[in-house]
XYZ file of C-alpha atoms in Angstrom:
407
model
C 0.000 0.000 0.000
C 1.075 3.571 -0.599
C 2.021 5.231 2.648
C 1.226 8.725 1.411
C 0.499 11.470 3.900
C -1.352 14.588 2.875
C 1.777 16.580 3.657
C 3.923 14.559 1.242
C 1.355 14.799 -1.525
C 1.035 18.547 -1.082
C 4.836 18.911 -1.137
C 5.144 17.035 -4.436
C 2.264 18.951 -5.991
C 3.933 22.198 -4.938
C 7.220 20.975 -6.425
C 5.648 20.160 -9.775
C 3.784 23.468 -9.771
C 7.018 25.388 -9.303
C 8.667 23.826 -12.319
C 7.771 25.798 -15.422
C 8.662 25.434 -19.069
C 12.363 25.922 -19.716
C 13.039 29.263 -21.293
C 15.430 29.998 -24.158
C 18.148 30.932 -21.697
C 17.767 27.616 -19.856
C 16.190 29.358 -16.848
C 12.759 28.384 -15.584
C 9.992 30.775 -16.517
C 7.779 32.260 -13.856
C 4.586 30.385 -13.116
C 1.786 31.231 -15.533
C -1.280 29.614 -17.005
C 0.473 28.723 -20.265
C 3.500 26.821 -19.023
C 4.051 23.256 -20.164
C 3.325 20.640 -17.485
C 4.491 17.142 -18.369
C 2.485 14.066 -17.543
C 5.043 13.076 -14.902
C 4.703 16.435 -13.142
C 0.950 15.887 -12.694
C 1.419 13.507 -9.795
C -2.051 14.187 -8.432
C -3.464 12.669 -11.650
C -1.788 9.273 -11.368
C -0.212 8.594 -7.956
C -3.571 7.626 -6.403
C -4.077 5.252 -9.344
C -0.919 3.359 -8.283
C -2.165 2.603 -4.787
C -1.782 -1.058 -3.903
C -0.079 -1.886 -7.197
C 3.324 -3.421 -7.847
C 4.944 -1.058 -10.333
C 7.523 -1.446 -13.088
C 8.985 1.649 -14.730
C 10.481 2.120 -18.197
C 12.597 5.181 -17.497
C 15.974 6.837 -17.970
C 17.658 10.087 -16.946
C 14.944 12.143 -18.715
C 12.260 10.731 -16.410
C 12.018 13.603 -13.984
C 9.436 15.205 -11.739
C 10.525 18.800 -11.369
C 14.291 18.423 -11.331
C 14.363 15.055 -9.563
C 14.297 11.535 -11.032
C 10.728 10.284 -10.961
C 11.695 6.989 -9.346
C 13.082 8.880 -6.348
C 10.011 11.097 -6.042
C 7.569 8.202 -6.342
C 9.479 6.123 -3.805
C 9.193 9.066 -1.412
C 5.436 8.849 -1.843
C 5.518 5.146 -1.038
C 4.871 3.845 -4.547
C 5.848 0.162 -4.630
C 8.399 0.153 -7.480
C 9.633 -3.369 -8.100
C 11.654 -3.076 -11.314
C 13.250 -0.428 -13.535
C 13.461 -1.230 -17.256
C 16.210 0.705 -19.057
C 16.092 1.526 -22.822
C 19.032 2.280 -25.158
C 21.888 4.156 -23.393
C 20.849 2.700 -20.021
C 19.000 4.058 -17.008
C 21.734 6.546 -16.124
C 22.565 7.479 -19.785
C 26.072 6.048 -19.603
C 26.103 3.814 -22.690
C 27.041 4.834 -26.221
C 24.799 4.716 -29.271
C 23.900 1.111 -30.101
C 25.933 -0.337 -27.216
C 24.470 -3.350 -25.410
C 23.497 -2.591 -21.815
C 23.499 -5.175 -19.025
C 21.242 -5.730 -16.017
C 22.271 -4.264 -12.681
C 21.082 -3.019 -9.309
C 20.525 0.712 -8.873
C 22.991 1.629 -6.101
C 20.821 4.471 -4.808
C 17.497 2.663 -4.465
C 18.438 -1.017 -4.529
C 15.873 -1.626 -7.264
C 16.702 -4.150 -9.981
C 17.407 -2.536 -13.369
C 16.563 -4.748 -16.338
C 18.103 -3.691 -19.644
C 15.859 -3.615 -22.700
C 18.847 -2.914 -24.932
C 21.036 -5.919 -24.264
C 20.388 -9.641 -24.553
C 16.657 -9.028 -24.125
C 14.432 -6.389 -25.754
C 11.346 -7.344 -23.743
C 10.709 -8.184 -20.074
C 10.363 -11.877 -19.249
C 7.208 -13.602 -18.006
C 8.718 -13.885 -14.534
C 9.464 -10.173 -14.445
C 5.959 -9.286 -15.624
C 4.329 -11.701 -13.176
C 5.824 -9.665 -10.333
C 4.080 -6.479 -11.549
C 0.538 -5.132 -11.694
C 1.217 -2.111 -13.891
C 4.042 -0.644 -15.973
C 4.853 3.071 -16.320
C 6.461 4.385 -19.516
C 8.164 7.755 -19.024
C 10.967 8.361 -21.535
C 11.653 11.574 -23.474
C 11.485 11.015 -27.235
C 12.696 13.389 -29.979
C 10.112 12.532 -32.629
C 12.250 10.736 -35.238
C 11.677 7.353 -36.877
C 15.285 6.295 -36.310
C 15.332 7.215 -32.605
C 14.823 3.857 -30.886
C 12.582 4.772 -27.967
C 9.405 4.291 -30.048
C 10.620 0.736 -30.720
C 10.983 0.206 -26.974
C 7.462 1.583 -26.507
C 6.059 -0.927 -29.015
C 7.891 -3.833 -27.390
C 6.645 -2.856 -23.926
C 3.101 -2.535 -25.266
C 3.336 -6.016 -26.784
C 4.631 -7.413 -23.498
C 1.900 -5.742 -21.443
C -0.706 -7.085 -23.877
C 0.736 -10.600 -23.634
C 0.567 -10.640 -19.828
C -2.610 -8.579 -19.413
C -0.918 -5.608 -17.703
C -1.935 -1.968 -18.034
C 0.581 0.549 -19.375
C 0.533 4.019 -17.840
C 2.199 6.567 -20.141
C 3.405 9.830 -18.633
C 3.501 11.938 -21.757
C 6.168 14.503 -22.631
C 6.451 17.125 -25.415
C 7.990 16.247 -28.764
C 10.745 18.832 -29.493
C 10.444 18.012 -33.224
C 6.673 18.015 -33.439
C 6.400 18.530 -37.202
C 5.758 15.901 -39.897
C 8.223 15.521 -42.777
C 10.119 12.977 -44.850
C 9.283 9.936 -46.960
C 7.210 7.126 -45.497
C 9.364 4.100 -44.676
C 9.273 1.518 -47.436
C 8.853 -1.596 -45.307
C 11.385 -3.447 -47.478
C 13.922 -1.425 -45.490
C 12.458 -2.168 -42.078
C 15.215 -2.348 -39.445
C 16.072 -1.495 -35.872
C 16.139 2.170 -36.896
C 12.828 2.038 -38.725
C 10.072 -0.390 -37.826
C 6.881 1.412 -38.801
C 5.525 3.034 -42.007
C 6.006 6.600 -40.816
C 8.013 9.611 -42.076
C 11.370 10.765 -40.673
C 9.641 13.078 -38.193
C 6.321 11.554 -37.182
C 4.908 14.599 -35.360
C 3.571 12.751 -32.326
C 4.271 12.467 -28.626
C 4.873 9.046 -27.080
C 1.279 9.008 -25.822
C -0.107 9.763 -29.269
C 2.193 7.235 -30.922
C 0.979 4.552 -28.519
C -2.595 5.205 -29.659
C -1.432 4.929 -33.283
C 0.328 1.609 -32.610
C -2.920 0.210 -31.210
C -5.199 1.832 -33.758
C -3.230 0.837 -36.859
C -2.607 -2.705 -35.654
C 1.161 -2.279 -35.854
C 1.956 -4.336 -32.765
C 2.984 -7.940 -33.439
C -0.036 -10.048 -34.416
C -2.186 -6.940 -34.066
C -2.407 -7.234 -30.274
C -3.970 -4.383 -28.329
C -2.379 -2.875 -25.236
C -4.501 -1.407 -22.443
C -3.010 2.084 -22.104
C -3.720 5.107 -19.948
C -2.059 8.390 -20.976
C -1.494 11.356 -18.677
C -1.381 14.165 -21.293
C 0.941 17.170 -21.244
C -0.800 20.405 -20.315
C -0.444 23.501 -22.520
C 1.457 21.734 -25.299
C 0.979 22.021 -29.065
C 2.962 20.347 -31.832
C 4.336 23.613 -33.191
C 5.667 24.714 -29.789
C 9.414 25.329 -29.667
C 10.203 23.331 -26.543
C 13.616 23.128 -24.898
C 14.295 19.860 -23.122
C 15.497 20.234 -19.518
C 17.586 17.025 -19.760
C 19.603 15.598 -22.656
C 17.690 12.613 -24.086
C 20.867 10.641 -24.975
C 24.662 11.073 -24.837
C 25.034 12.401 -28.378
C 22.045 14.718 -28.213
C 23.600 16.907 -25.559
C 22.331 20.332 -26.625
C 19.153 21.933 -27.909
C 20.868 22.550 -31.239
C 21.736 18.862 -31.632
C 18.130 17.865 -30.880
C 16.654 20.202 -33.491
C 19.343 19.402 -36.086
C 19.122 15.652 -35.495
C 16.346 14.854 -38.030
C 18.461 16.454 -40.781
C 21.968 15.461 -39.713
C 21.274 11.859 -38.749
C 20.843 11.085 -42.457
C 24.599 11.616 -42.776
C 25.089 8.425 -40.740
C 24.563 6.712 -44.094
C 27.483 8.596 -45.677
C 31.225 9.154 -45.281
C 30.542 12.531 -43.631
C 31.031 12.815 -39.870
C 28.252 14.420 -37.836
C 30.565 15.158 -34.935
C 30.486 11.851 -33.089
C 33.733 11.678 -31.167
C 33.482 15.342 -30.188
C 31.514 17.159 -27.485
C 29.416 18.849 -30.194
C 27.753 15.872 -31.931
C 24.995 16.546 -34.476
C 25.966 20.204 -34.740
C 28.915 19.857 -37.158
C 29.546 18.120 -40.470
C 32.836 17.290 -42.132
C 35.357 14.853 -43.552
C 39.176 14.804 -44.040
C 38.737 14.829 -47.843
C 37.144 18.295 -47.704
C 40.345 20.052 -46.643
C 40.729 23.236 -48.656
C 37.010 23.542 -49.329
C 35.990 24.495 -45.792
C 37.864 26.473 -43.133
C 36.121 25.010 -40.077
C 37.621 21.792 -38.730
C 37.188 19.304 -35.896
C 38.965 16.133 -34.797
C 36.892 13.072 -33.749
C 38.459 11.040 -30.943
C 37.335 8.110 -28.833
C 34.963 9.308 -26.120
C 33.820 6.509 -23.781
C 30.109 6.714 -23.111
C 29.545 8.817 -26.217
C 31.413 7.290 -29.148
C 34.266 4.832 -28.644
C 35.115 4.362 -32.342
C 33.803 7.387 -34.260
C 33.994 7.799 -38.009
C 37.319 9.439 -39.043
C 38.753 8.853 -35.568
C 41.951 10.898 -34.956
C 41.695 12.541 -38.378
C 40.946 16.233 -38.835
C 37.619 16.791 -40.578
C 36.753 19.928 -42.552
C 33.228 21.168 -43.007
C 30.556 23.354 -41.396
C 29.823 24.455 -37.852
C 26.064 24.615 -37.222
C 26.179 25.417 -33.518
C 24.997 28.968 -34.177
C 22.518 27.991 -36.880
C 19.024 29.449 -36.425
C 17.451 26.300 -35.028
C 14.222 28.084 -34.094
C 13.741 29.009 -37.747
C 14.507 25.413 -38.760
C 11.936 24.171 -36.260
C 9.366 26.689 -37.470
C 9.885 25.601 -41.087
C 8.563 22.144 -40.229
C 11.001 20.546 -42.654
C 14.021 18.283 -42.659
C 16.895 20.229 -44.254
C 18.060 18.478 -47.433
C 20.349 21.228 -48.672
C 23.239 20.070 -46.494
C 23.119 16.611 -48.078
C 23.024 18.138 -51.566
C 25.882 20.528 -50.742
C 28.197 17.918 -49.247
C 27.658 15.444 -52.071
C 28.552 18.165 -54.577
C 31.656 19.134 -52.549
C 32.963 15.620 -51.865
C 35.740 14.769 -54.352
C 35.298 10.980 -54.396
C 31.604 10.685 -55.175
C 31.668 6.892 -55.392
C 32.627 6.816 -51.697
C 30.112 9.376 -50.436
C 27.414 6.869 -49.464
C 29.888 4.367 -48.047
C 28.899 4.027 -44.409
C 30.909 0.858 -43.770
C 33.388 2.761 -41.586
C 30.638 4.105 -39.371
C 29.783 2.141 -36.235
C 26.559 4.089 -35.837
C 23.418 3.830 -37.954
C 24.248 2.203 -41.289
C 22.955 2.427 -44.819
C 21.298 5.511 -46.222
C 18.374 3.355 -47.428
C 17.513 2.354 -43.852
C 17.782 5.938 -42.623
C 15.831 7.731 -45.352
C 13.455 4.789 -45.724
C 13.726 4.048 -49.466
C 16.146 3.199 -52.285
C 15.287 6.293 -54.320
C 16.892 9.096 -52.307
C 20.502 8.004 -52.887
C 20.022 8.014 -56.655
C 18.221 11.362 -56.484
C 21.182 12.976 -54.727
C 23.677 11.389 -57.131
C 21.630 12.534 -60.144
C 21.394 16.121 -58.898
C 17.614 16.064 -58.438
C 16.340 19.291 -56.829
C 14.970 19.434 -53.302
C 11.552 20.339 -54.704
C 11.506 17.213 -56.865
C 12.730 15.045 -54.002
C 9.914 16.308 -51.805
C 7.361 15.716 -54.540
C 8.459 12.072 -54.646
C 7.356 11.679 -51.014
C 3.732 12.059 -52.091
C 1.054 10.870 -51.823
C 2.401 8.824 -48.899
C 3.226 11.797 -46.692
C -0.204 13.397 -47.143
C -1.939 10.082 -46.438
C 0.067 9.730 -43.224
C -0.842 13.244 -42.079
C -4.528 12.477 -42.577
C -4.272 9.149 -40.723
C -2.338 10.777 -37.880
C -5.164 13.208 -37.082
C -7.335 10.582 -35.424
C -4.689 9.863 -32.774
C -3.734 13.421 -31.784
C -4.114 14.565 -28.197
C -2.800 18.066 -28.896
C -3.374 20.762 -31.549
């Protein structure tokens, strides 16, 4: 049972009320009626629902109430948390992109942490039998190739299999627009499992409804979900995350540039892995003399142990001061950088060679089709490339409407 005194509940409600939307300077805005309130911060809406239940939590370092990890706050309220399930990068965000993560015991709480990005991608029957309900509270960034939506689907399938309810504490999508080609399912992979565009324009809560509604879970199973919606959020809101969602998205600029720059994982061009400014720079050693800006990728444990062009100076562009608010407002993935770098690269036959990269892989898996590579090589204009995304993109936008929780 939850041993929750009125005093403790009032304290946590006051804490969540004091935490406003992060401003552009990184400071917290003064309390007002328009501030964003995440699902997790609305403890009065779900803590009573957890009374008497054995709880599992799919969480990581982004799972906060106010400025405190949600697991710590909920334990304070007496919530009976039995297991923590950690997605890619681990519970404490200390694993590199794609690195397997093992099970462990959280030294602070003594709770067992089960990795969902190691030998197992789903909880076992024994683990689920010890739970009554699972909470999903992980910050997503709204891209098809960002793996947390895969984890969501796998948890939903597991909850459906063992007749457990999934409570989703929703969070804003910092890239809330819809753009890119729909994934050709011939190129389905770990970085693209569903027929959606590059930026799907949905929060985790909305995406969960889409997974159920479109029958995309394995064998068309249905998961019993309850979503605690974000207050005062809209998809076009420019929202600054208070916590980095993963080791290589360590700045607001990297988060907003990610939908455009991650496509370069399917090329010979470095996106800054192996530096402390990943996904804000582009370059390669072969571009010396064409660009003045340079950077040197090195091995960075916990971020990128074996980055592309390791220990070689790369020449290219610095996008750290790029107008990311304007990019966000445009609602588009930037294709001009891909066009520019292909034109500048001297050995064109090597441009789409991603074999040296230990990160994402082929351009076909990233973009979601086998047309884009040829379009870039043939000098097709951005306008023509975008036209080739239809009518799939428009059909997706229409389908998406029925699952939206926010304007």
